[in-house]
Amino acid sequence: MNQKNNPIGIFDSGVGGTSIWKDIILLMPNENTLYLADSRNAPYGQKSKEEIIALSEKNTEWLLENNAKLIVVACNTATTNAIKHLRQKYDVPFVGIEPAIKPAALYTKHNAVGVLATQGTLSSELFDETKGKFARDIKVVEQVGEGLVPLVEQHKMDSPKTTELLKKYLQPMLEAHIDYLILGCTHYPYLVTQLKKLLPDYVKIIDSGEAVARQTKKLLSEHMLLNNSNQPGRHFLYSNTDSNILKLLLKDIEVPMEIEYLDF
Ligand code: DGL
């Protein structure tokens, strides 16, 4: 079978990674995709590194059994804690996602940026390395977004609880006069409308979605795995809890897709 027609496998601790999936299918509309939302085990952010590695292995193995030609770890927490291990263990190209410190550090005029991410991401070695490499001379206000992932998982982006938590988490960043807010968790792009209401206009919100899509394309091309069919891609998305949340989040995407419950 022609490997180029095989799907790109994508996983996250839940529905958040669909924010990355959207960038991927926009850039490569002919690629087939398989998406796993491990919502039953969300949030990953408070789990130990060992637990995050075990869950990442489970998701990876399912995707490989279903012929994924490349795997996108669409979760900052799983990338920063498990991707080195995954790359060593499995013979397939992996693309990961990390908070976009580099562009924020490059463009900040206030020399202060904020990072909203999970505990697991902010305490990881990989995050520390990236910060050391690109943001040594600027102030980085790190904030754990505790409680935000479960709210997005329940599609409660507009709830008073969400606003209350966001206000609390943005406060120290506003006091430090940040001009860039880095979304270091793939669930958070679903909170952009709410964040914009709470932030002054000069604060730019950035995430790594487009960069991940570009990197996915580059890696596929390097491995001669780009799908050169001119048919639109086929998309299958699975949740191991309530698949209606995925349906709600993606209801405005005008691409045919199948969204189902799956016990994985
Ligand atoms: N989307 C995951 C991330 O990017 C959320 C992690 C979690 O489940 O806590 O980190």
Short mmCIF file of C-alpha atoms and ligand atoms in Angstrom, two decimals:
data_model
loop_
_atom_site.label_atom_id
_atom_site.label_comp_id
_atom_site.label_asym_id
_atom_site.label_seq_id
_atom_site.Cartn_x
_atom_site.Cartn_y
_atom_site.Cartn_z
CA MET A 1 0.00 0.00 0.00
CA ASN A 2 1.14 3.52 -0.75
CA GLN A 3 2.26 4.99 2.57
CA LYS A 4 1.58 8.52 1.32
CA ASN A 5 -2.16 7.87 1.56
CA ASN A 6 -1.87 6.83 5.19
CA PRO A 7 -3.21 9.31 7.72
CA ILE A 8 -1.34 11.80 9.86
CA GLY A 9 -1.98 10.65 13.45
CA ILE A 10 -2.69 13.36 16.00
CA PHE A 11 -3.36 13.05 19.72
CA ASP A 12 -4.05 15.25 22.71
CA SER A 13 -5.19 14.78 26.29
CA GLY A 14 -8.60 15.84 24.96
CA VAL A 15 -10.33 18.14 22.52
CA GLY A 16 -7.74 20.98 22.62
CA GLY A 17 -5.44 19.52 19.97
CA THR A 18 -8.14 20.13 17.38
CA SER A 19 -6.88 23.73 17.42
CA ILE A 20 -3.69 22.30 15.84
CA TRP A 21 -5.58 19.81 13.66
CA LYS A 22 -7.37 22.80 12.06
CA ASP A 23 -4.05 24.41 11.09
CA ILE A 24 -2.83 21.08 9.68
CA ILE A 25 -5.83 20.47 7.43
CA LEU A 26 -5.83 24.09 6.30
CA LEU A 27 -2.20 23.85 5.17
CA MET A 28 -2.51 20.32 3.73
CA PRO A 29 -6.12 19.81 2.59
CA ASN A 30 -5.28 16.56 0.80
CA GLU A 31 -3.89 14.78 3.82
CA ASN A 32 -5.97 12.19 5.65
CA THR A 33 -6.04 12.52 9.44
CA LEU A 34 -6.82 10.44 12.51
CA TYR A 35 -7.34 12.36 15.75
CA LEU A 36 -7.49 10.92 19.28
CA ALA A 37 -8.97 12.98 22.12
CA ASP A 38 -7.97 11.17 25.31
CA SER A 39 -10.57 13.14 27.28
CA ARG A 40 -11.10 10.31 29.76
CA ASN A 41 -7.60 10.98 31.07
CA ALA A 42 -7.66 14.78 30.86
CA PRO A 43 -6.14 16.82 32.24
CA TYR A 44 -2.60 15.50 31.73
CA GLY A 45 -1.17 18.70 33.19
CA GLN A 46 -1.24 17.59 36.84
CA LYS A 47 0.02 14.04 36.21
CA SER A 48 3.53 12.70 36.79
CA LYS A 49 6.01 12.43 33.92
CA GLU A 50 5.69 8.61 34.09
CA GLU A 51 1.92 8.77 33.74
CA ILE A 52 2.16 11.22 30.84
CA ILE A 53 4.65 8.92 29.09
CA ALA A 54 2.40 5.86 29.58
CA LEU A 55 -0.65 7.68 28.18
CA SER A 56 1.37 9.03 25.25
CA GLU A 57 2.55 5.49 24.46
CA LYS A 58 -1.03 4.19 24.54
CA ASN A 59 -2.18 6.89 22.10
CA THR A 60 0.86 6.43 19.84
CA GLU A 61 0.39 2.67 19.65
CA TRP A 62 -3.25 2.98 18.67
CA LEU A 63 -2.34 5.46 15.93
CA LEU A 64 0.45 3.21 14.64
CA GLU A 65 -1.86 0.18 14.62
CA ASN A 66 -4.13 2.29 12.45
CA ASN A 67 -1.33 3.08 9.99
CA ALA A 68 -0.37 6.63 10.97
CA LYS A 69 2.58 7.69 8.79
CA LEU A 70 3.64 10.52 11.14
CA ILE A 71 2.45 11.49 14.61
CA VAL A 72 1.70 14.98 15.83
CA VAL A 73 1.73 15.26 19.61
CA ALA A 74 -0.84 18.08 19.73
CA CYS A 75 -0.34 18.60 23.44
CA ASN A 76 2.33 20.80 25.04
CA THR A 77 2.27 18.70 28.22
CA ALA A 78 2.82 15.41 26.38
CA THR A 79 5.47 16.96 24.11
CA THR A 80 7.51 18.51 26.90
CA ASN A 81 7.35 15.35 29.04
CA ALA A 82 7.26 12.46 26.61
CA ILE A 83 8.40 13.25 23.07
CA LYS A 84 12.08 12.39 23.63
CA HIS A 85 10.98 8.99 24.90
CA LEU A 86 8.51 8.47 22.03
CA ARG A 87 11.16 9.31 19.44
CA GLN A 88 13.50 6.75 20.96
CA LYS A 89 10.89 4.02 21.19
CA TYR A 90 8.95 4.26 17.92
CA ASP A 91 10.25 4.28 14.37
CA VAL A 92 7.99 7.01 12.96
CA PRO A 93 8.49 10.76 12.59
CA PHE A 94 7.04 12.83 15.46
CA VAL A 95 6.12 16.52 15.53
CA GLY A 96 5.59 18.14 18.92
CA ILE A 97 4.29 21.43 20.21
CA GLU A 98 5.95 23.76 22.69
CA PRO A 99 5.06 27.24 23.94
CA ALA A 100 6.08 29.84 21.32
CA ILE A 101 8.72 31.55 23.45
CA LYS A 102 11.08 32.23 20.55
CA PRO A 103 8.91 34.61 18.46
CA ALA A 104 7.52 36.32 21.56
CA ALA A 105 11.03 36.94 22.91
CA LEU A 106 12.12 38.23 19.52
CA TYR A 107 9.28 40.72 19.04
CA THR A 108 8.46 41.94 22.55
CA LYS A 109 8.96 45.68 22.96
CA HIS A 110 8.24 45.64 26.68
CA ASN A 111 10.81 42.92 27.34
CA ALA A 112 8.09 41.04 29.18
CA VAL A 113 5.98 38.13 27.98
CA GLY A 114 3.43 35.86 29.67
CA VAL A 115 3.13 32.10 29.31
CA LEU A 116 -0.11 30.40 30.24
CA ALA A 117 0.41 26.63 30.34
CA THR A 118 -0.09 23.53 32.46
CA GLN A 119 1.95 22.61 35.51
CA GLY A 120 3.43 19.69 33.54
CA THR A 121 4.68 21.96 30.75
CA LEU A 122 6.06 24.73 32.94
CA SER A 123 7.96 22.32 35.17
CA SER A 124 9.46 20.30 32.29
CA GLU A 125 13.13 20.27 31.37
CA LEU A 126 12.32 21.00 27.75
CA PHE A 127 10.48 24.22 28.67
CA ASP A 128 13.43 25.28 30.82
CA GLU A 129 15.86 24.60 27.97
CA THR A 130 13.77 26.60 25.47
CA LYS A 131 13.42 29.51 27.90
CA GLY A 132 17.17 29.46 28.57
CA LYS A 133 17.91 29.49 24.85
CA PHE A 134 15.58 32.24 23.70
CA ALA A 135 14.40 34.33 26.64
CA ARG A 136 17.41 34.90 28.84
CA ASP A 137 17.21 38.68 28.62
CA ILE A 138 13.49 39.18 29.04
CA LYS A 139 11.00 38.75 31.83
CA VAL A 140 8.85 35.63 31.43
CA VAL A 141 5.77 35.56 33.64
CA GLU A 142 4.77 31.90 33.94
CA GLN A 143 1.27 31.01 34.99
CA VAL A 144 -0.33 27.59 35.47
CA GLY A 145 -3.82 27.65 33.97
CA GLU A 146 -5.22 25.24 36.54
CA GLY A 147 -8.87 24.39 35.90
CA LEU A 148 -9.01 25.74 32.34
CA VAL A 149 -8.60 22.42 30.50
CA PRO A 150 -11.62 20.80 32.26
CA LEU A 151 -13.73 23.88 31.41
CA VAL A 152 -12.88 23.60 27.70
CA GLU A 153 -13.46 19.83 27.90
CA GLN A 154 -17.00 20.64 29.08
CA HIS A 155 -17.44 23.34 26.44
CA LYS A 156 -17.81 25.96 29.19
CA MET A 157 -15.67 28.64 27.56
CA ASP A 158 -18.23 31.34 28.29
CA SER A 159 -18.93 30.46 31.90
CA PRO A 160 -18.42 32.92 34.78
CA LYS A 161 -15.93 30.44 36.28
CA THR A 162 -13.78 30.68 33.12
CA THR A 163 -13.76 34.49 33.26
CA GLU A 164 -12.92 34.43 36.96
CA LEU A 165 -9.96 32.09 36.44
CA LEU A 166 -8.64 33.99 33.42
CA LYS A 167 -8.82 37.31 35.28
CA LYS A 168 -6.86 35.81 38.15
CA TYR A 169 -4.22 34.29 35.87
CA LEU A 170 -3.75 37.42 33.76
CA GLN A 171 -3.35 39.76 36.74
CA PRO A 172 0.39 39.13 37.40
CA MET A 173 1.07 39.36 33.68
CA LEU A 174 -0.67 42.71 33.39
CA GLU A 175 1.26 43.97 36.41
CA ALA A 176 4.48 43.00 34.62
CA HIS A 177 3.28 44.91 31.49
CA ILE A 178 3.59 41.99 29.10
CA ASP A 179 2.94 42.71 25.43
CA TYR A 180 2.83 39.03 24.33
CA LEU A 181 0.71 36.28 25.80
CA ILE A 182 1.89 32.82 24.78
CA LEU A 183 -0.76 30.11 24.85
CA GLY A 184 1.22 27.08 26.01
CA CYS A 185 -1.62 24.59 25.93
CA THR A 186 -3.60 23.52 22.88
CA HIS A 187 -6.90 23.90 24.73
CA TYR A 188 -6.35 27.63 25.22
CA PRO A 189 -6.91 28.84 21.63
CA TYR A 190 -10.56 28.06 22.39
CA LEU A 191 -10.40 30.83 25.04
CA VAL A 192 -9.11 33.59 22.77
CA THR A 193 -12.44 35.46 22.61
CA GLN A 194 -12.59 35.55 26.40
CA LEU A 195 -8.90 36.47 26.73
CA LYS A 196 -9.24 39.38 24.29
CA LYS A 197 -12.00 40.89 26.43
CA LEU A 198 -9.65 40.90 29.42
CA LEU A 199 -6.45 42.09 27.77
CA PRO A 200 -5.45 45.56 26.57
CA ASP A 201 -5.30 45.84 22.76
CA TYR A 202 -1.51 46.04 22.69
CA VAL A 203 -1.12 42.51 24.09
CA LYS A 204 -0.72 40.03 21.24
CA ILE A 205 -1.84 36.46 21.78
CA ILE A 206 0.23 33.79 20.07
CA ASP A 207 0.23 30.03 19.85
CA SER A 208 2.25 27.46 17.94
CA GLY A 209 -0.45 25.97 15.69
CA GLU A 210 0.74 27.31 12.35
CA ALA A 211 4.37 26.52 13.13
CA VAL A 212 3.41 22.93 13.95
CA ALA A 213 1.48 22.59 10.70
CA ARG A 214 4.48 23.92 8.73
CA GLN A 215 6.85 21.58 10.55
CA THR A 216 4.51 18.64 9.83
CA LYS A 217 4.57 19.47 6.13
CA LYS A 218 8.35 19.84 6.12
CA LEU A 219 8.87 16.49 7.84
CA LEU A 220 6.42 14.70 5.54
CA SER A 221 8.23 16.13 2.56
CA GLU A 222 11.66 15.10 3.91
CA HIS A 223 10.39 11.55 4.44
CA MET A 224 8.72 11.50 0.98
CA LEU A 225 5.39 11.03 2.71
CA LEU A 226 3.39 13.99 1.42
CA ASN A 227 0.07 12.88 0.01
CA ASN A 228 0.05 13.95 -3.65
CA SER A 229 -3.55 12.94 -4.32
CA ASN A 230 -5.82 15.78 -5.44
CA GLN A 231 -8.75 14.41 -3.46
CA PRO A 232 -9.77 16.21 -0.26
CA GLY A 233 -8.48 14.40 2.84
CA ARG A 234 -10.64 12.13 4.99
CA HIS A 235 -10.84 12.87 8.68
CA PHE A 236 -11.72 10.61 11.58
CA LEU A 237 -11.81 12.03 15.10
CA TYR A 238 -12.37 9.91 18.19
CA SER A 239 -13.11 10.77 21.80
CA ASN A 240 -13.10 8.25 24.64
CA THR A 241 -15.79 10.26 26.48
CA ASP A 242 -18.58 12.37 25.02
CA SER A 243 -17.94 12.90 21.31
CA ASN A 244 -20.55 15.70 21.24
CA ILE A 245 -17.96 18.12 22.65
CA LEU A 246 -15.75 17.56 19.59
CA LYS A 247 -18.80 18.02 17.36
CA LEU A 248 -19.67 21.31 19.05
CA LEU A 249 -16.12 22.66 18.83
CA LEU A 250 -15.82 21.80 15.14
CA LYS A 251 -19.36 22.63 14.00
CA ASP A 252 -18.22 25.58 11.86
CA ILE A 253 -15.50 23.68 10.00
CA GLU A 254 -16.72 23.04 6.49
CA VAL A 255 -14.80 19.86 5.86
CA PRO A 256 -16.43 16.43 5.89
CA MET A 257 -15.36 14.49 8.96
CA GLU A 258 -16.48 11.60 11.11
CA ILE A 259 -16.57 12.17 14.86
CA GLU A 260 -17.28 9.18 17.08
CA TYR A 261 -16.91 7.69 20.53
CA LEU A 262 -14.17 5.08 20.76
CA ASP A 263 -12.93 3.11 23.74
CA PHE A 264 -9.14 3.44 23.53
N1 DGL B 1 -3.85 20.30 25.45
C1 DGL B 1 -2.95 19.95 26.51
C2 DGL B 1 -1.67 20.77 26.40
O1 DGL B 1 -1.41 21.34 25.37
C3 DGL B 1 -3.65 20.03 27.80
C4 DGL B 1 -2.94 19.33 28.89
C5 DGL B 1 -3.79 18.82 29.97
O2 DGL B 1 -4.59 17.93 29.70
O3 DGL B 1 -3.63 19.27 31.10
O4 DGL B 1 -0.88 20.83 27.31
#
